[in-house]
CSV table of C-alpha atoms and ligand atoms in Angstrom, one decimal:
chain,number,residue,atom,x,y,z
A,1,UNK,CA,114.1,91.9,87.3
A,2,UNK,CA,113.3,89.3,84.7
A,3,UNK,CA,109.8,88.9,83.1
A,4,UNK,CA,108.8,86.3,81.2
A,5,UNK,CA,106.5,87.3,78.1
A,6,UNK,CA,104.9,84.0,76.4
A,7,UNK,CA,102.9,85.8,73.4
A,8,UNK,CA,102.3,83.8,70.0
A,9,UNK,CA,101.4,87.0,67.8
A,10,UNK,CA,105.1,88.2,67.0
A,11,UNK,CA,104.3,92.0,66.8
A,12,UNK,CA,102.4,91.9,70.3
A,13,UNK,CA,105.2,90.4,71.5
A,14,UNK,CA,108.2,92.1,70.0
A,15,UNK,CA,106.1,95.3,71.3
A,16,UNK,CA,105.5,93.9,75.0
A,17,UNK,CA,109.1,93.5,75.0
A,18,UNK,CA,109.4,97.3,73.5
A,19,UNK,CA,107.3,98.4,76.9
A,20,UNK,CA,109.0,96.2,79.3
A,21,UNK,CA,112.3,96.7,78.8
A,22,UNK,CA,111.3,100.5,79.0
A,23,UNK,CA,109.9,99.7,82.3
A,24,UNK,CA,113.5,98.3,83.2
A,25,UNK,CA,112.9,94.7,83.0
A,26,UNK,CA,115.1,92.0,81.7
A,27,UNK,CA,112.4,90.8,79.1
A,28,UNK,CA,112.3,86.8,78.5
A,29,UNK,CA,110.1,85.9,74.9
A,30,UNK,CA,108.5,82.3,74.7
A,31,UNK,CA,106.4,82.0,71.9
A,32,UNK,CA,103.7,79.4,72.7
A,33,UNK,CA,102.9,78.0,76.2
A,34,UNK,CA,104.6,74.6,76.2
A,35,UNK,CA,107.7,77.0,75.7
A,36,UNK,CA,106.9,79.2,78.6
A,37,UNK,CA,106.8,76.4,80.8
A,38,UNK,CA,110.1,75.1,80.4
A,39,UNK,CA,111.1,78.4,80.8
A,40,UNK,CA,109.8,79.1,84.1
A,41,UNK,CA,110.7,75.6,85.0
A,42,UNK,CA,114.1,76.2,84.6
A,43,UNK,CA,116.6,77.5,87.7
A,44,UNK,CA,116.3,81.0,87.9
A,45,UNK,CA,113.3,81.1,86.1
A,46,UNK,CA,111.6,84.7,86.0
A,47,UNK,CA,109.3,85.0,88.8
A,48,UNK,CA,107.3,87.4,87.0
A,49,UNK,CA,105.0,86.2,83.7
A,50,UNK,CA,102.9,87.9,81.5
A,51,UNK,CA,101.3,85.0,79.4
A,52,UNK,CA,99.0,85.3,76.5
A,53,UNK,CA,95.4,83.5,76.7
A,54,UNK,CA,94.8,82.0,73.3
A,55,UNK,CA,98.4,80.3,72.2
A,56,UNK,CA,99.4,77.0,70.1
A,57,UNK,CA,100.5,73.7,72.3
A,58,UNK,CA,99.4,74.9,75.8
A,59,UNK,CA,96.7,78.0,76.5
A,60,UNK,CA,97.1,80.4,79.6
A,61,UNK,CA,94.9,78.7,81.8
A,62,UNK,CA,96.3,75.3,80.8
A,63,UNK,CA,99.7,76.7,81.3
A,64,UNK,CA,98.3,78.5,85.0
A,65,UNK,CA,97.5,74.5,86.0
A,66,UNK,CA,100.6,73.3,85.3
A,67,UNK,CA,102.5,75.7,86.9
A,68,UNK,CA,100.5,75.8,89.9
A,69,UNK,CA,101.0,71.5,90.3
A,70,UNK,CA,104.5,71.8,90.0
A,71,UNK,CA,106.2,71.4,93.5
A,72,UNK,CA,106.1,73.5,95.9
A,73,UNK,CA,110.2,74.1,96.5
A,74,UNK,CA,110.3,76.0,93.2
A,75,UNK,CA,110.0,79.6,93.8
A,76,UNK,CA,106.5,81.3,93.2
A,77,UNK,CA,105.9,83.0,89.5
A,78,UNK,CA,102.9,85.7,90.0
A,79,UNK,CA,101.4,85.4,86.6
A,80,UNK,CA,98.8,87.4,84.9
A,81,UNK,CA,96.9,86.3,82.1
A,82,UNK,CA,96.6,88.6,79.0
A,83,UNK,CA,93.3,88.7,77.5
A,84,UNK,CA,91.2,89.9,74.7
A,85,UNK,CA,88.0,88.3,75.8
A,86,UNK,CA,85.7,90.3,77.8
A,87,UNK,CA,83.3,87.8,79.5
A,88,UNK,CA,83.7,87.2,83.6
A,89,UNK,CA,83.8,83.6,82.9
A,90,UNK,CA,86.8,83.4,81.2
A,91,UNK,CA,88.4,85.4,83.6
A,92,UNK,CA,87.2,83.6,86.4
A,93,UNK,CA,88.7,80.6,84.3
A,94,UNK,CA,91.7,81.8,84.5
A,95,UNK,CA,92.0,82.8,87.8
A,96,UNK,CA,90.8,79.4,88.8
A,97,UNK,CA,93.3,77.9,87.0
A,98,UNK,CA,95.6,79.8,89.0
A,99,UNK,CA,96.7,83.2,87.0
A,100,UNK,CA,97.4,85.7,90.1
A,101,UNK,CA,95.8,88.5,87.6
A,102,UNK,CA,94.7,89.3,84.5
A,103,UNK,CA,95.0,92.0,82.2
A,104,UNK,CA,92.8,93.0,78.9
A,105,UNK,CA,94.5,93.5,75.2
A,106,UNK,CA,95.7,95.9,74.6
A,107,UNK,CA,97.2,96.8,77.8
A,108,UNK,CA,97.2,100.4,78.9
A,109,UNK,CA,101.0,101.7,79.7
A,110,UNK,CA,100.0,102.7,83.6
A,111,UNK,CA,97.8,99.9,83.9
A,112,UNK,CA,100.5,97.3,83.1
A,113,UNK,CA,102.8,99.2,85.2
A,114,UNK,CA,100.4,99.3,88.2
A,115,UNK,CA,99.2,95.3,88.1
A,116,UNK,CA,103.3,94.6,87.7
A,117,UNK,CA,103.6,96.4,90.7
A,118,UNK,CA,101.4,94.2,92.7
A,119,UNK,CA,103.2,91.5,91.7
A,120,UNK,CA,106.6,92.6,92.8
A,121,UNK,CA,104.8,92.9,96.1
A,122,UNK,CA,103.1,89.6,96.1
A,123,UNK,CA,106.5,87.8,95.5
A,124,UNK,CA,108.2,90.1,97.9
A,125,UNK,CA,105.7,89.1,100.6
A,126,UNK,CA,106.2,85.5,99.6
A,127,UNK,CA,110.1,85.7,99.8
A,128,UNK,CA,109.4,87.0,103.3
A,129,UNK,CA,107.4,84.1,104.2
A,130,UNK,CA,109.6,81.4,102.7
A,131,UNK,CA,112.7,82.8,104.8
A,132,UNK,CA,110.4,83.1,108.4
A,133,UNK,CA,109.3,79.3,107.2
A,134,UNK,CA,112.9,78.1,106.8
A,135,UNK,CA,114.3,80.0,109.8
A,136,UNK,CA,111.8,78.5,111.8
A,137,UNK,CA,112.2,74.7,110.4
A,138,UNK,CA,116.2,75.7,111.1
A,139,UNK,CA,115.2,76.7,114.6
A,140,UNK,CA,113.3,73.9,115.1
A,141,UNK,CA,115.5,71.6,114.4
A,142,UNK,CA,118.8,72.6,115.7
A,143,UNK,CA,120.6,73.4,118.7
A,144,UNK,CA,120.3,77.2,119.5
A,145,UNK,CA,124.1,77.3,120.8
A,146,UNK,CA,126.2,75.1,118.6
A,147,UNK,CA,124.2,75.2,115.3
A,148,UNK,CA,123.9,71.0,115.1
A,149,UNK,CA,121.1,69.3,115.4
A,150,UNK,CA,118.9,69.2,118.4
A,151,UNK,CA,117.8,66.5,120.6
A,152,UNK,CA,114.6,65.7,119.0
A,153,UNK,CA,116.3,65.9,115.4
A,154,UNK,CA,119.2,63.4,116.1
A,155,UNK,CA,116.6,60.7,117.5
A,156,UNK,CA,114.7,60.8,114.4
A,157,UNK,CA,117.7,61.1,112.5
A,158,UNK,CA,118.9,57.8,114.6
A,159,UNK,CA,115.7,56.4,113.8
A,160,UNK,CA,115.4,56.6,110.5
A,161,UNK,CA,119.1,55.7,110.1
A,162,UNK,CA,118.4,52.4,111.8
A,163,UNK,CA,115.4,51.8,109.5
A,164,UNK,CA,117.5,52.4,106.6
A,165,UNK,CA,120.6,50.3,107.8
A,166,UNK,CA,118.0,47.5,108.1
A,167,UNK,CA,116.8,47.5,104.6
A,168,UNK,CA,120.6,48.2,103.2
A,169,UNK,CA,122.0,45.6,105.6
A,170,UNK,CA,124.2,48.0,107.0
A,171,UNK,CA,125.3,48.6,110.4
A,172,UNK,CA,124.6,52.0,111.8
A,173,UNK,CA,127.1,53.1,115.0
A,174,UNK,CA,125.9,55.5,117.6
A,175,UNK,CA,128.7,57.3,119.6
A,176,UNK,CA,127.7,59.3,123.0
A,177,UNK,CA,130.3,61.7,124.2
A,178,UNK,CA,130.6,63.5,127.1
A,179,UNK,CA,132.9,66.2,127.8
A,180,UNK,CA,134.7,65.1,130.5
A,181,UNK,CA,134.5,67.6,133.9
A,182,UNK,CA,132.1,70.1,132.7
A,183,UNK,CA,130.6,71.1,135.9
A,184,UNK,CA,134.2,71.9,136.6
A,185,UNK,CA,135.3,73.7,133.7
A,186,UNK,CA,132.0,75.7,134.1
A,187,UNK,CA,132.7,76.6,138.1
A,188,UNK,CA,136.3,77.6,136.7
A,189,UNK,CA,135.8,79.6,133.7
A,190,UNK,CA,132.1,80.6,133.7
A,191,UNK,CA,129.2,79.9,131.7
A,192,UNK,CA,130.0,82.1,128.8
A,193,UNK,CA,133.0,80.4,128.9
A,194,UNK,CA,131.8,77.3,129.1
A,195,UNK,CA,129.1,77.7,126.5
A,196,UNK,CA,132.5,78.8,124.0
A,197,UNK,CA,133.5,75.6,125.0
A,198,UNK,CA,130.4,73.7,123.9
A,199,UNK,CA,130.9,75.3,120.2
A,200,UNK,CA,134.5,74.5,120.1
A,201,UNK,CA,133.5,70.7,120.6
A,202,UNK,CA,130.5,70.9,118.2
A,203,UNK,CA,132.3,72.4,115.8
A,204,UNK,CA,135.8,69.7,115.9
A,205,UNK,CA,133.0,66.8,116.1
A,206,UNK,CA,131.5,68.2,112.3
A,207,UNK,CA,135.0,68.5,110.8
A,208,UNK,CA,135.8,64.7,111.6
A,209,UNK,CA,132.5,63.1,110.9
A,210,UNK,CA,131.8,62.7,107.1
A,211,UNK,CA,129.5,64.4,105.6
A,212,UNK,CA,126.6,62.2,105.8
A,213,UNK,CA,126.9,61.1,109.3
A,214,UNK,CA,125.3,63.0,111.9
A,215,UNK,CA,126.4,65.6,114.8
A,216,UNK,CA,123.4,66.3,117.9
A,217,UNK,CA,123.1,68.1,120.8
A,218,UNK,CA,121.8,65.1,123.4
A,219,UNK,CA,121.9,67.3,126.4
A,220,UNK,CA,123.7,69.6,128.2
A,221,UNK,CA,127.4,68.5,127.3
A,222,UNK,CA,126.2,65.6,126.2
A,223,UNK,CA,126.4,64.6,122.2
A,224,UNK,CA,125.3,62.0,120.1
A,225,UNK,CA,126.5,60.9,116.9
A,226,UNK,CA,125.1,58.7,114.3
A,227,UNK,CA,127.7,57.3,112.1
A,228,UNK,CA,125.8,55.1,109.0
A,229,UNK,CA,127.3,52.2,107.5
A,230,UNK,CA,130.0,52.2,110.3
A,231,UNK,CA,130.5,48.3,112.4
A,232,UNK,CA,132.2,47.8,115.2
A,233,UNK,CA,135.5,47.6,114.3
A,234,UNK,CA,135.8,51.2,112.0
A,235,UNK,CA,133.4,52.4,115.6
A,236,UNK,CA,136.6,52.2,117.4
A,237,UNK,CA,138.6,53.8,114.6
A,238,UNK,CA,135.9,56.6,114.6
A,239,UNK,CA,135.8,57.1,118.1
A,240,UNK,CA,139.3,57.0,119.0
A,241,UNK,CA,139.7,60.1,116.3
A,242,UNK,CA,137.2,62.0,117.4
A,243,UNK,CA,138.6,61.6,121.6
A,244,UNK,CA,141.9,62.6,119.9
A,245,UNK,CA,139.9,65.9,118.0
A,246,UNK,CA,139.3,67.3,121.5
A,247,UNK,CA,142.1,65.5,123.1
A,248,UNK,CA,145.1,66.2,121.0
A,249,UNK,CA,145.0,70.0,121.1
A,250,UNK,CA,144.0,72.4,123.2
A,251,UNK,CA,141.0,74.7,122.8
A,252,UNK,CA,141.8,78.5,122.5
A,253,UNK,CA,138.9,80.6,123.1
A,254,UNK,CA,139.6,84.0,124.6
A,255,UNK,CA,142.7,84.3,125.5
A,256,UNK,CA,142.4,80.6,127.6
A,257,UNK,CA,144.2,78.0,126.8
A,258,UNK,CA,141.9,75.0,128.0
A,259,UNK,CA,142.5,71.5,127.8
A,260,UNK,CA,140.0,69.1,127.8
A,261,UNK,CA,138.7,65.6,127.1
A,262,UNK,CA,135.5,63.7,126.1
A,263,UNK,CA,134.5,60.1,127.0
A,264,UNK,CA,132.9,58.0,124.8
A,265,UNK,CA,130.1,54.9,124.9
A,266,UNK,CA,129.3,53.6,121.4
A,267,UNK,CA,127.2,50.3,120.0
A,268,UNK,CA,126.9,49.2,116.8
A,269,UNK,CA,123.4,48.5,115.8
A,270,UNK,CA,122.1,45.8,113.2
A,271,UNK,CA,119.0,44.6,111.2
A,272,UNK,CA,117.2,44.0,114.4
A,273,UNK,CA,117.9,46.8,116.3
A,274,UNK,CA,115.3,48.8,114.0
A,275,UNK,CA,112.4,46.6,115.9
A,276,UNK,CA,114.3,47.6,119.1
A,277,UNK,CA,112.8,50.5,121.6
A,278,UNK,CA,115.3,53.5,120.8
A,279,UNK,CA,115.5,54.2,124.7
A,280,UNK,CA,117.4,50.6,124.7
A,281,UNK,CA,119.9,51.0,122.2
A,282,UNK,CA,120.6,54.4,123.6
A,283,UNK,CA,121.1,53.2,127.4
A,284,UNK,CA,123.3,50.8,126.1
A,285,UNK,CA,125.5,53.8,124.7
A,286,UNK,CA,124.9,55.2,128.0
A,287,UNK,CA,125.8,52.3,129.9
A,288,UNK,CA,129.2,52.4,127.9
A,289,UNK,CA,130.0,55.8,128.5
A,290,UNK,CA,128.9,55.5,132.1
A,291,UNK,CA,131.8,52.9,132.2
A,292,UNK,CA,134.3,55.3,130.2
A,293,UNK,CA,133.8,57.8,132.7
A,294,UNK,CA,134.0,55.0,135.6
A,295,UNK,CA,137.4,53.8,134.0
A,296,UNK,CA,139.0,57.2,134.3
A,297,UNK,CA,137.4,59.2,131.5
A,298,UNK,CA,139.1,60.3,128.6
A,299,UNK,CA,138.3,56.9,126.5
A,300,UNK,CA,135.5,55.2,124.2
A,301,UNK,CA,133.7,52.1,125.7
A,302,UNK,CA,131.6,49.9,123.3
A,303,UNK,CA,128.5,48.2,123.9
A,304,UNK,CA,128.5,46.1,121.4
A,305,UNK,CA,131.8,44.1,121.5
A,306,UNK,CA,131.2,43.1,125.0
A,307,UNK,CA,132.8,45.7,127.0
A,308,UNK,CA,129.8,46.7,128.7
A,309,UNK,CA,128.2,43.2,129.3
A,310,UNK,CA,128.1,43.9,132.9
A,311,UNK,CA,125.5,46.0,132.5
A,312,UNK,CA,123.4,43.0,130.5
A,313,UNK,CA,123.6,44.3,126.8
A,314,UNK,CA,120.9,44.0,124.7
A,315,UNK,CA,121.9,41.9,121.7
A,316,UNK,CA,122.1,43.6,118.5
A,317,UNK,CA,124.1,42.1,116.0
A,318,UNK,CA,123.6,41.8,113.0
B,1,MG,MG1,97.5,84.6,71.2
């Protein structure tokens, strides 16, 4: 593990260095504290920092402050604070300032060892508790079976989408698809089955969007796609290859062969849709795919070029 030692005197530190790398570390020198802070600024910084109290440019507390208002989505450095003052004030100083520990010069071999110690297991527990914190966000925000996002991530993805096409002056597209005879495919092939086939489609609708457009779970079979800077006419370009994804080939999962299709009810949404309710803009998508269905399914209906006016579209050009 790396340790980083910030120590102005040069023959404390070439003989910290001496100790540590006895102790098995990978030893990192700095030799004054605007130094150590670039350091452990840096990617794959050492989480681990023994820094001197009294140094040129930047002292150990001042050093503590600044690493402690940095942001929080660097990883946490457990530092102690070597000393050779013996007052509780400093030391509550530095501890205020934000040293994790602190440790009086000249440090006793099992000492060092033993407050090091703590420190592994201070950054181990925080490790721990960054991974529970992202697994949670992850599980919060994405669909348990297909690994996209879930319903309440893609509306505030659509949301802010729409606010940000509104101040870019870009149209944002929203696709609804619906795989076509689900209940069906279900009664034939079972759940599991059926849940296999939920992936499949999840999975063929991320390899044709680009990267920055967006792939959600809307309901049961249901998904929603938010496809940024995208107007009408590229919407049906869009659409059509993404019927065709699920369309064009078969899905293979077991030993089935299953063929199956999606329907599709887009609109194209401009500068004012952002002042719109988002329930509007996505019955419209509804309506459309309503008619796709009603038209004989396997086929993209849009909202926005007219094809669903029978239903009283909301206008939302641009
Ligand atoms: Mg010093």
């Amino acid at each position: 593990m790396k340790i980083l030692v910030a120590e102005d005197d040069r023959v404390s530190r070439l003989l910290m260095q001496r100790t540590l790398t006895k102790f098995g570390y990978e030893v990192v020198l700095a030799e004054d504290g605007r130094q150590a802070v670039e350091i452990l600024s840096q990617h794959d910084a050492p989480r681990l920092a023994l820094i001197d109290w009294m140094m040129p440019e930047l002292d150990g507390p001042s050093l503590c402050r600044e690493m402690r208002a940095q942001h929080r989505d660097t990883p946490y450095v457990y530092i102690i604070l070597l000393t050779s003052k013996q007052s509780s004030e400093d030391v509550v100083a530095g501890l205020e300032a934000g040293a994790d520990d602190y440790l009086t010069k000249p440090c006793q071999m099992a000492e060092l060892r033993a407050r090091l110690h703590t420190g592994h297991r201070i950054l181990s527990l925080e490790d721990r508790l960054v991974k529970a914190r992202e697994e949670m966000r992850y599980r919060a925000t994405h669909d348990a079976l297909t690994g996209i996002w879930n319903r309440a991530s893609i509306l505030s993805l659509v949301r802010s989408e729409l606010q940000r096409g509104a101040r870019e002056l870009r149209p944002v597209s929203l696709l609804l698809c619906d795989v076509d005879h689900f209940k069906s495919v279900n009664d034939n092939y079972g759940h599991i089955i059926g849940d296999q086939i939920l992936e499949e489609v999840a999975k063929r609708f991320k390899d044709e969007v680009r990267g920055y457009d967006a792939v959600g779970r809307y309901g049961g079979e249901e998904f929603l796609i938010v496809l940024s800077d995208c107007d009408t006419a590229s919407l049906e370009v869009r659409a059509e290859a993404l019927r065709r994804s699920i369309a064009d080939s078969p899905l293979l999962i077991d030993d089935l062969v299953i063929s199956i299709t999606i329907s599709i009810g887009g609109t194209t949404c401009g500068k004012a849709a952002v002042d719109l309710p988002l329930e509007l803009i996505l019955a419209e998508a509804d309506t459309a795919l309503y008619q796709a269905k009603a038209r004989g399914r396997n086929r993209s209906v849009f909202a926005s070029n007219g094809t669903s006016q029978a239903t009283g579209p909301i206008s939302i050009s641009a």
